Amino acid sequence: MLLKQLSEAMGPSGFEDEIRNVIRDEVTPLVADIRTDVLGNLIVSNGSEHRGPRVMLDAHMDEVGLMIVQVCEGGRESGLLKFRALGGIDPRVLVSKPVFVGNNRIPGVIGAKPIHLQERSERRKPLAMDQLYIDIGAKDAKDAKAVVKPGDVAIFATQFGTLGERAVKGKSFDDRIGCALLIEALRESYDLPVVGAFTVQEEIGLRGAQAAAYAIEPDIAIALEGTVCFDVVGAKSHGQGTIMGAGPALTVQDAQTVADRRFLDFMVSVAEKHGIPYQLRRVKGGSNDYGAIHKVRSGIIGGAISVPVRYIHAPTQVASLDDFDNSLSLLKAVLRELEQGGYTA
């Protein structure tokens, strides 16, 4: 399954080489042009001979991860690895999670002081990231340094799998689920100049998308992403940013974007015309690549199509295959409407 292959690949922000190679192999037979820019964005297109508005489809390749900053030396800590986050990660979800360190995927476990040894005051507050470490089973610092060095990165060692009949679990659905949507969309031909941008470093500031949009100069841009979903026990209705199983989510407003109402209304009309379920993305914080794209040059019209993802930025995430399928249906329908001149700014 494509989503399994994408989700299990390594690619923290700034270290997207492996996931970029996986995507390149998948899309090369599907496109007319393919290149990698200086930042590492993978940019593909169906050729320049098509009429109509140039459409940029964006999905970021990078995932949240960890960077090794120290190999501990001396005492009982010798050989343990200290780290910092690449992207937004809640330290409370890290303890005891398995990870892979470096390109050779050295297995490790995130550790902390056991609750039995904590002072009462320590038990009253969550562990901070600087209280955690990665244990790779090294005998000492020399043993650890033989396979790991500061600057290496780690990812969660989460295997893709199914839950129930129509749900999946895995790591990095933000945004490998968007990458899968973009790849699947490229399997069809459009009488539009379509440019796909698999971007880098979204999790640390939407960096790759800004450079890609500047180079592409699209008339319309659509970001494809996995987005925040909190619809479980204890979630009040007004706090449910999206609902899993309710269809693709369309952005109204977030930390970087106030939706272009014309294009939002257009996507809603396309969904309703084709009987595709949809919902409005009610997320106060965070953003996606469109937050950077729409501000490039003189401004770019567009929006985002988002798949709800439970437990986003955590070691194991959950998404609905129905939401994925409906997001893909909406994306294709939007492209067909654009192809037929169904949207005018």
mmCIF file of C-alpha atoms in Angstrom:
data_model
loop_
_atom_site.group_PDB
_atom_site.id
_atom_site.type_symbol
_atom_site.label_atom_id
_atom_site.label_comp_id
_atom_site.label_asym_id
_atom_site.label_seq_id
_atom_site.Cartn_x
_atom_site.Cartn_y
_atom_site.Cartn_z
ATOM 1 C CA MET A 1 0.000 0.000 0.000
ATOM 2 C CA LEU A 2 1.356 3.422 -1.006
ATOM 3 C CA LEU A 3 0.519 5.072 2.332
ATOM 4 C CA LYS A 4 2.397 2.341 4.211
ATOM 5 C CA GLN A 5 5.507 2.865 2.095
ATOM 6 C CA LEU A 6 5.373 6.625 2.528
ATOM 7 C CA SER A 7 4.602 6.648 6.246
ATOM 8 C CA GLU A 8 7.394 4.245 7.187
ATOM 9 C CA ALA A 9 10.082 6.141 5.236
ATOM 10 C CA MET A 10 12.510 8.406 7.095
ATOM 11 C CA GLY A 11 12.345 12.146 6.543
ATOM 12 C CA PRO A 12 12.504 14.574 9.471
ATOM 13 C CA SER A 13 12.673 18.277 8.630
ATOM 14 C CA GLY A 14 15.919 19.022 6.813
ATOM 15 C CA PHE A 15 16.665 15.314 6.293
ATOM 16 C CA GLU A 16 14.130 14.374 3.617
ATOM 17 C CA ASP A 17 16.512 12.360 1.386
ATOM 18 C CA GLU A 18 14.955 8.918 1.925
ATOM 19 C CA ILE A 19 11.333 9.961 1.545
ATOM 20 C CA ARG A 20 12.216 12.102 -1.485
ATOM 21 C CA ASN A 21 13.799 9.064 -3.172
ATOM 22 C CA VAL A 22 10.703 6.969 -2.442
ATOM 23 C CA ILE A 23 8.437 9.619 -3.954
ATOM 24 C CA ARG A 24 10.719 10.205 -6.942
ATOM 25 C CA ASP A 25 10.617 6.516 -7.830
ATOM 26 C CA GLU A 26 6.821 6.546 -7.595
ATOM 27 C CA VAL A 27 6.153 9.662 -9.674
ATOM 28 C CA THR A 28 8.841 9.453 -12.359
ATOM 29 C CA PRO A 29 6.634 7.352 -14.700
ATOM 30 C CA LEU A 30 3.710 9.726 -14.153
ATOM 31 C CA VAL A 31 5.152 13.138 -15.072
ATOM 32 C CA ALA A 32 6.872 14.925 -17.948
ATOM 33 C CA ASP A 33 9.368 16.906 -15.869
ATOM 34 C CA ILE A 34 10.984 16.287 -12.496
ATOM 35 C CA ARG A 35 13.652 18.210 -10.582
ATOM 36 C CA THR A 36 14.961 18.882 -7.101
ATOM 37 C CA ASP A 37 15.649 22.473 -6.080
ATOM 38 C CA VAL A 38 18.436 23.745 -3.851
ATOM 39 C CA LEU A 39 16.406 23.304 -0.640
ATOM 40 C CA GLY A 40 15.439 19.735 -1.523
ATOM 41 C CA ASN A 41 11.875 20.266 -2.769
ATOM 42 C CA LEU A 42 10.854 17.704 -5.393
ATOM 43 C CA ILE A 43 8.993 19.549 -8.160
ATOM 44 C CA VAL A 44 7.180 17.683 -10.931
ATOM 45 C CA SER A 45 4.893 18.738 -13.763
ATOM 46 C CA ASN A 46 2.780 17.345 -16.567
ATOM 47 C CA GLY A 47 4.428 19.637 -19.121
ATOM 48 C CA SER A 48 4.001 23.235 -20.240
ATOM 49 C CA GLU A 49 1.844 22.737 -23.313
ATOM 50 C CA HIS A 50 -1.487 22.709 -21.452
ATOM 51 C CA ARG A 51 -3.848 25.682 -21.408
ATOM 52 C CA GLY A 52 -5.585 27.190 -18.397
ATOM 53 C CA PRO A 53 -4.352 28.391 -15.002
ATOM 54 C CA ARG A 54 -1.121 26.930 -13.620
ATOM 55 C CA VAL A 55 -2.120 24.856 -10.590
ATOM 56 C CA MET A 56 0.357 24.065 -7.833
ATOM 57 C CA LEU A 57 -0.456 20.994 -5.739
ATOM 58 C CA ASP A 58 1.579 20.953 -2.543
ATOM 59 C CA ALA A 59 2.335 18.287 0.052
ATOM 60 C CA HIS A 60 5.241 18.403 2.467
ATOM 61 C CA MET A 61 7.562 15.404 2.741
ATOM 62 C CA ASP A 62 9.043 16.118 6.157
ATOM 63 C CA GLU A 63 7.849 14.715 9.470
ATOM 64 C CA VAL A 64 8.417 15.716 13.078
ATOM 65 C CA GLY A 65 11.465 13.991 14.514
ATOM 66 C CA LEU A 66 14.344 14.238 16.952
ATOM 67 C CA MET A 67 17.922 15.434 16.562
ATOM 68 C CA ILE A 68 20.741 13.978 18.650
ATOM 69 C CA VAL A 69 22.638 16.794 20.385
ATOM 70 C CA GLN A 70 24.882 14.871 22.803
ATOM 71 C CA VAL A 71 26.313 11.445 23.477
ATOM 72 C CA CYS A 72 26.590 11.333 27.273
ATOM 73 C CA GLU A 73 29.985 10.516 28.759
ATOM 74 C CA GLY A 74 30.943 9.366 32.240
ATOM 75 C CA GLY A 75 28.933 7.759 35.013
ATOM 76 C CA ARG A 76 25.800 5.699 34.544
ATOM 77 C CA GLU A 77 24.596 7.979 31.715
ATOM 78 C CA SER A 78 27.540 7.083 29.482
ATOM 79 C CA GLY A 79 26.290 6.064 26.045
ATOM 80 C CA LEU A 80 22.816 7.583 26.386
ATOM 81 C CA LEU A 81 21.732 10.120 23.757
ATOM 82 C CA LYS A 82 20.283 13.535 24.513
ATOM 83 C CA PHE A 83 18.050 15.088 21.860
ATOM 84 C CA ARG A 84 15.865 18.001 20.859
ATOM 85 C CA ALA A 85 12.715 18.109 18.768
ATOM 86 C CA LEU A 86 12.505 18.866 15.061
ATOM 87 C CA GLY A 87 9.008 20.305 14.852
ATOM 88 C CA GLY A 88 6.265 20.445 17.451
ATOM 89 C CA ILE A 89 6.320 17.376 19.698
ATOM 90 C CA ASP A 90 4.678 17.035 23.117
ATOM 91 C CA PRO A 91 7.277 15.510 25.512
ATOM 92 C CA ARG A 92 4.456 13.731 27.362
ATOM 93 C CA VAL A 93 3.966 11.279 24.491
ATOM 94 C CA LEU A 94 7.635 10.270 24.204
ATOM 95 C CA VAL A 95 8.501 8.103 27.213
ATOM 96 C CA SER A 96 9.156 4.426 26.339
ATOM 97 C CA LYS A 97 8.563 4.951 22.610
ATOM 98 C CA PRO A 98 10.799 2.991 20.215
ATOM 99 C CA VAL A 99 12.807 4.987 17.671
ATOM 100 C CA PHE A 100 15.253 4.509 14.832
ATOM 101 C CA VAL A 101 18.409 6.632 14.953
ATOM 102 C CA GLY A 102 20.356 7.675 11.857
ATOM 103 C CA ASN A 103 20.334 6.422 8.290
ATOM 104 C CA ASN A 104 21.220 2.924 9.469
ATOM 105 C CA ARG A 105 18.116 2.857 11.660
ATOM 106 C CA ILE A 106 19.856 2.034 14.920
ATOM 107 C CA PRO A 107 17.025 0.877 17.213
ATOM 108 C CA GLY A 108 16.533 2.727 20.463
ATOM 109 C CA VAL A 109 14.000 3.510 23.187
ATOM 110 C CA ILE A 110 13.206 6.893 24.727
ATOM 111 C CA GLY A 111 13.791 6.626 28.461
ATOM 112 C CA ALA A 112 13.326 8.645 31.653
ATOM 113 C CA LYS A 113 13.587 8.205 35.405
ATOM 114 C CA PRO A 114 11.061 5.516 36.514
ATOM 115 C CA ILE A 115 8.086 6.721 38.531
ATOM 116 C CA HIS A 116 9.290 4.572 41.475
ATOM 117 C CA LEU A 117 12.383 6.777 41.814
ATOM 118 C CA GLN A 118 10.755 10.151 41.271
ATOM 119 C CA GLU A 119 10.205 12.597 44.099
ATOM 120 C CA ARG A 120 6.597 13.471 44.812
ATOM 121 C CA SER A 121 7.121 16.935 43.317
ATOM 122 C CA GLU A 122 8.446 15.369 40.101
ATOM 123 C CA ARG A 123 5.316 13.253 39.689
ATOM 124 C CA ARG A 124 3.106 16.328 39.726
ATOM 125 C CA LYS A 125 4.359 17.761 36.432
ATOM 126 C CA PRO A 126 5.127 16.291 33.004
ATOM 127 C CA LEU A 127 8.688 15.381 32.180
ATOM 128 C CA ALA A 128 10.476 18.016 30.120
ATOM 129 C CA MET A 129 12.334 16.999 26.975
ATOM 130 C CA ASP A 130 15.716 17.656 28.597
ATOM 131 C CA GLN A 131 14.863 14.972 31.185
ATOM 132 C CA LEU A 132 14.529 12.347 28.469
ATOM 133 C CA TYR A 133 17.165 10.387 26.564
ATOM 134 C CA ILE A 134 17.462 7.704 23.897
ATOM 135 C CA ASP A 135 18.900 4.357 24.968
ATOM 136 C CA ILE A 136 20.448 2.341 22.105
ATOM 137 C CA GLY A 137 21.873 -0.309 24.420
ATOM 138 C CA ALA A 138 25.412 1.060 24.206
ATOM 139 C CA LYS A 139 27.887 -0.069 26.879
ATOM 140 C CA ASP A 140 29.395 3.411 27.120
ATOM 141 C CA ALA A 141 30.024 6.599 25.167
ATOM 142 C CA LYS A 142 32.692 5.009 22.982
ATOM 143 C CA ASP A 143 30.303 2.224 22.024
ATOM 144 C CA ALA A 144 27.542 4.736 21.187
ATOM 145 C CA LYS A 145 29.853 7.023 19.206
ATOM 146 C CA ALA A 146 30.803 4.141 16.965
ATOM 147 C CA VAL A 147 27.306 4.267 15.438
ATOM 148 C CA VAL A 148 25.780 7.663 16.368
ATOM 149 C CA LYS A 149 27.009 11.251 16.402
ATOM 150 C CA PRO A 150 25.489 14.630 17.291
ATOM 151 C CA GLY A 151 23.483 15.925 14.360
ATOM 152 C CA ASP A 152 22.028 12.517 13.524
ATOM 153 C CA VAL A 153 18.246 12.351 13.531
ATOM 154 C CA ALA A 154 15.739 9.885 14.926
ATOM 155 C CA ILE A 155 12.221 8.940 13.864
ATOM 156 C CA PHE A 156 9.494 6.966 15.576
ATOM 157 C CA ALA A 157 9.741 3.242 14.819
ATOM 158 C CA THR A 158 6.029 2.887 14.148
ATOM 159 C CA GLN A 159 4.761 0.251 11.734
ATOM 160 C CA PHE A 160 1.803 0.987 9.499
ATOM 161 C CA GLY A 161 -1.295 -1.103 10.126
ATOM 162 C CA THR A 162 -5.082 -1.256 9.928
ATOM 163 C CA LEU A 163 -7.608 -0.599 12.691
ATOM 164 C CA GLY A 164 -11.079 -1.992 12.217
ATOM 165 C CA GLU A 165 -12.377 -1.962 8.654
ATOM 166 C CA ARG A 166 -11.615 1.538 7.368
ATOM 167 C CA ALA A 167 -9.017 3.103 9.653
ATOM 168 C CA VAL A 168 -5.215 2.979 9.557
ATOM 169 C CA LYS A 169 -2.496 3.750 12.068
ATOM 170 C CA GLY A 170 1.086 4.787 11.480
ATOM 171 C CA LYS A 171 3.583 7.586 11.871
ATOM 172 C CA SER A 172 3.910 10.819 9.902
ATOM 173 C CA PHE A 173 0.440 10.910 8.353
ATOM 174 C CA ASP A 174 1.232 14.620 8.613
ATOM 175 C CA ASP A 175 2.007 14.832 5.797
ATOM 176 C CA ARG A 176 2.615 11.515 4.074
ATOM 177 C CA ILE A 177 -1.155 11.293 3.646
ATOM 178 C CA GLY A 178 -0.955 14.511 1.618
ATOM 179 C CA CYS A 179 1.948 13.098 -0.402
ATOM 180 C CA ALA A 180 -0.182 10.031 -1.176
ATOM 181 C CA LEU A 181 -3.056 12.265 -2.351
ATOM 182 C CA LEU A 182 -0.721 14.190 -4.644
ATOM 183 C CA ILE A 183 0.800 11.026 -6.116
ATOM 184 C CA GLU A 184 -2.623 9.489 -6.743
ATOM 185 C CA ALA A 185 -3.840 12.695 -8.413
ATOM 186 C CA LEU A 186 -0.835 12.600 -10.760
ATOM 187 C CA ARG A 187 -1.945 9.214 -12.079
ATOM 188 C CA GLU A 188 -4.576 11.022 -14.166
ATOM 189 C CA SER A 189 -4.074 13.441 -17.054
ATOM 190 C CA TYR A 190 -5.430 16.982 -16.928
ATOM 191 C CA ASP A 191 -5.705 19.609 -19.619
ATOM 192 C CA LEU A 192 -4.141 22.056 -17.189
ATOM 193 C CA PRO A 193 -0.535 22.922 -16.394
ATOM 194 C CA VAL A 194 -0.323 21.004 -13.097
ATOM 195 C CA VAL A 195 2.817 21.316 -10.977
ATOM 196 C CA GLY A 196 3.315 19.077 -7.971
ATOM 197 C CA ALA A 197 5.568 20.252 -5.148
ATOM 198 C CA PHE A 198 6.691 17.751 -2.525
ATOM 199 C CA THR A 199 8.197 20.214 -0.099
ATOM 200 C CA VAL A 200 10.707 20.207 2.751
ATOM 201 C CA GLN A 201 10.886 21.739 6.235
ATOM 202 C CA GLU A 202 7.191 22.495 6.706
ATOM 203 C CA GLU A 203 7.307 21.405 10.340
ATOM 204 C CA ILE A 204 9.897 24.038 11.211
ATOM 205 C CA GLY A 205 8.365 27.026 9.467
ATOM 206 C CA LEU A 206 6.770 26.251 6.058
ATOM 207 C CA ARG A 207 10.181 26.877 4.492
ATOM 208 C CA GLY A 208 10.274 24.691 1.404
ATOM 209 C CA ALA A 209 6.837 25.718 0.166
ATOM 210 C CA GLN A 210 7.778 29.382 0.066
ATOM 211 C CA ALA A 211 10.756 28.746 -2.206
ATOM 212 C CA ALA A 212 8.806 26.309 -4.372
ATOM 213 C CA ALA A 213 5.902 28.715 -4.876
ATOM 214 C CA TYR A 214 8.278 31.538 -5.773
ATOM 215 C CA ALA A 215 9.825 29.383 -8.517
ATOM 216 C CA ILE A 216 6.568 27.878 -9.809
ATOM 217 C CA GLU A 217 4.562 31.137 -9.879
ATOM 218 C CA PRO A 218 1.193 29.364 -9.819
ATOM 219 C CA ASP A 219 -2.130 30.993 -10.545
ATOM 220 C CA ILE A 220 -3.834 28.664 -8.044
ATOM 221 C CA ALA A 221 -2.356 26.592 -5.215
ATOM 222 C CA ILE A 222 -3.854 23.760 -3.175
ATOM 223 C CA ALA A 223 -2.096 22.352 -0.122
ATOM 224 C CA LEU A 224 -2.799 18.698 0.681
ATOM 225 C CA GLU A 225 -2.277 17.711 4.286
ATOM 226 C CA GLY A 226 -3.103 15.645 7.313
ATOM 227 C CA THR A 227 -4.613 17.965 9.903
ATOM 228 C CA VAL A 228 -5.512 18.093 13.581
ATOM 229 C CA CYS A 229 -8.434 15.886 14.631
ATOM 230 C CA PHE A 230 -9.693 15.831 18.221
ATOM 231 C CA ASP A 231 -13.119 14.225 18.266
ATOM 232 C CA VAL A 232 -12.757 11.623 21.011
ATOM 233 C CA VAL A 233 -13.807 11.383 24.674
ATOM 234 C CA GLY A 234 -13.747 14.765 26.391
ATOM 235 C CA ALA A 235 -13.768 16.797 23.191
ATOM 236 C CA LYS A 236 -16.434 19.499 23.344
ATOM 237 C CA SER A 237 -18.144 20.155 20.030
ATOM 238 C CA HIS A 238 -16.661 23.646 19.659
ATOM 239 C CA GLY A 239 -13.175 22.210 20.237
ATOM 240 C CA GLN A 240 -13.368 19.562 17.541
ATOM 241 C CA GLY A 241 -11.157 21.000 14.812
ATOM 242 C CA THR A 242 -12.176 18.172 12.496
ATOM 243 C CA ILE A 243 -14.095 14.902 12.823
ATOM 244 C CA MET A 244 -12.650 11.634 11.557
ATOM 245 C CA GLY A 245 -14.891 10.051 8.942
ATOM 246 C CA ALA A 246 -16.760 13.259 8.090
ATOM 247 C CA GLY A 247 -14.814 13.898 4.893
ATOM 248 C CA PRO A 248 -12.080 16.274 3.730
ATOM 249 C CA ALA A 249 -11.697 19.433 5.780
ATOM 250 C CA LEU A 250 -11.547 22.849 4.122
ATOM 251 C CA THR A 251 -9.744 25.663 5.922
ATOM 252 C CA VAL A 252 -11.616 28.757 7.029
ATOM 253 C CA GLN A 253 -8.900 30.294 9.230
ATOM 254 C CA ASP A 254 -5.762 29.221 11.068
ATOM 255 C CA ALA A 255 -2.564 30.772 12.448
ATOM 256 C CA GLN A 256 -1.234 31.735 9.005
ATOM 257 C CA THR A 257 -4.275 31.951 6.750
ATOM 258 C CA VAL A 258 -7.697 33.489 6.420
ATOM 259 C CA ALA A 259 -9.218 31.470 3.595
ATOM 260 C CA ASP A 260 -9.801 33.103 0.235
ATOM 261 C CA ARG A 261 -13.582 33.016 0.374
ATOM 262 C CA ARG A 262 -13.981 32.832 -3.392
ATOM 263 C CA PHE A 263 -11.898 29.658 -3.685
ATOM 264 C CA LEU A 264 -13.346 28.145 -0.510
ATOM 265 C CA ASP A 265 -16.869 28.640 -1.859
ATOM 266 C CA PHE A 266 -15.736 27.135 -5.166
ATOM 267 C CA MET A 267 -14.414 23.977 -3.463
ATOM 268 C CA VAL A 268 -17.591 23.684 -1.379
ATOM 269 C CA SER A 269 -19.703 23.980 -4.535
ATOM 270 C CA VAL A 270 -17.627 21.266 -6.238
ATOM 271 C CA ALA A 271 -18.039 18.940 -3.251
ATOM 272 C CA GLU A 272 -21.812 19.501 -3.180
ATOM 273 C CA LYS A 273 -22.146 19.119 -6.954
ATOM 274 C CA HIS A 274 -20.411 15.724 -6.854
ATOM 275 C CA GLY A 275 -21.967 14.507 -3.591
ATOM 276 C CA ILE A 276 -18.627 14.415 -1.769
ATOM 277 C CA PRO A 277 -18.869 14.814 2.028
ATOM 278 C CA TYR A 278 -16.813 17.681 3.442
ATOM 279 C CA GLN A 279 -16.353 19.653 6.641
ATOM 280 C CA LEU A 280 -14.859 22.979 7.633
ATOM 281 C CA ARG A 281 -11.488 22.859 9.360
ATOM 282 C CA ARG A 282 -11.900 24.704 12.655
ATOM 283 C CA VAL A 283 -8.319 24.905 13.840
ATOM 284 C CA LYS A 284 -7.165 27.967 15.766
ATOM 285 C CA GLY A 285 -3.428 27.246 15.895
ATOM 286 C CA GLY A 286 -1.001 25.724 13.444
ATOM 287 C CA SER A 287 -1.130 26.028 9.698
ATOM 288 C CA ASN A 288 -0.040 24.283 6.514
ATOM 289 C CA ASP A 289 2.058 25.135 3.474
ATOM 290 C CA TYR A 290 -0.662 27.295 1.982
ATOM 291 C CA GLY A 291 0.037 29.696 4.840
ATOM 292 C CA ALA A 292 3.377 30.462 3.180
ATOM 293 C CA ILE A 293 2.370 29.929 -0.442
ATOM 294 C CA HIS A 294 -0.431 32.498 -0.571
ATOM 295 C CA LYS A 295 1.920 35.333 0.457
ATOM 296 C CA VAL A 296 4.525 34.737 -2.274
ATOM 297 C CA ARG A 297 5.119 37.438 -4.908
ATOM 298 C CA SER A 298 1.855 39.361 -5.434
ATOM 299 C CA GLY A 299 -0.287 36.734 -3.698
ATOM 300 C CA ILE A 300 -1.699 33.379 -4.793
ATOM 301 C CA ILE A 301 -5.319 32.240 -4.743
ATOM 302 C CA GLY A 302 -6.092 28.777 -3.392
ATOM 303 C CA GLY A 303 -6.681 26.793 -0.246
ATOM 304 C CA ALA A 304 -6.159 23.443 1.413
ATOM 305 C CA ILE A 305 -7.757 20.015 1.376
ATOM 306 C CA SER A 306 -7.046 18.273 4.663
ATOM 307 C CA VAL A 307 -7.481 14.719 5.941
ATOM 308 C CA PRO A 308 -8.326 14.556 9.680
ATOM 309 C CA VAL A 309 -5.576 12.783 11.669
ATOM 310 C CA ARG A 310 -6.017 11.783 15.302
ATOM 311 C CA TYR A 311 -2.963 12.063 17.590
ATOM 312 C CA ILE A 312 -1.097 14.198 15.074
ATOM 313 C CA HIS A 313 2.631 14.781 15.780
ATOM 314 C CA ALA A 314 2.602 11.729 18.073
ATOM 315 C CA PRO A 315 4.434 8.415 17.508
ATOM 316 C CA THR A 316 1.263 6.699 16.290
ATOM 317 C CA GLN A 317 -1.480 8.494 14.358
ATOM 318 C CA VAL A 318 -4.892 7.347 13.130
ATOM 319 C CA ALA A 319 -6.796 8.288 9.979
ATOM 320 C CA SER A 320 -9.834 7.139 8.019
ATOM 321 C CA LEU A 321 -9.449 5.592 4.565
ATOM 322 C CA ASP A 322 -12.909 6.974 3.743
ATOM 323 C CA ASP A 323 -11.600 10.490 4.428
ATOM 324 C CA PHE A 324 -8.593 9.774 2.229
ATOM 325 C CA ASP A 325 -10.752 8.488 -0.636
ATOM 326 C CA ASN A 326 -13.168 11.417 -0.386
ATOM 327 C CA SER A 327 -10.275 13.902 -0.260
ATOM 328 C CA LEU A 328 -8.864 12.384 -3.433
ATOM 329 C CA SER A 329 -12.286 12.505 -5.091
ATOM 330 C CA LEU A 330 -12.633 16.176 -4.171
ATOM 331 C CA LEU A 331 -9.140 17.016 -5.413
ATOM 332 C CA LYS A 332 -9.767 15.349 -8.768
ATOM 333 C CA ALA A 333 -13.175 16.992 -9.099
ATOM 334 C CA VAL A 334 -11.684 20.432 -8.362
ATOM 335 C CA LEU A 335 -9.026 19.883 -11.039
ATOM 336 C CA ARG A 336 -11.675 18.798 -13.556
ATOM 337 C CA GLU A 337 -13.770 21.896 -12.822
ATOM 338 C CA LEU A 338 -10.688 24.090 -13.256
ATOM 339 C CA GLU A 339 -9.941 22.269 -16.489
ATOM 340 C CA GLN A 340 -13.402 23.190 -17.757
ATOM 341 C CA GLY A 341 -13.134 26.816 -16.675
ATOM 342 C CA GLY A 342 -15.475 26.336 -13.737
ATOM 343 C CA TYR A 343 -13.659 28.862 -11.542
ATOM 344 C CA THR A 344 -12.860 32.484 -12.254
ATOM 345 C CA ALA A 345 -11.178 34.749 -9.722
#
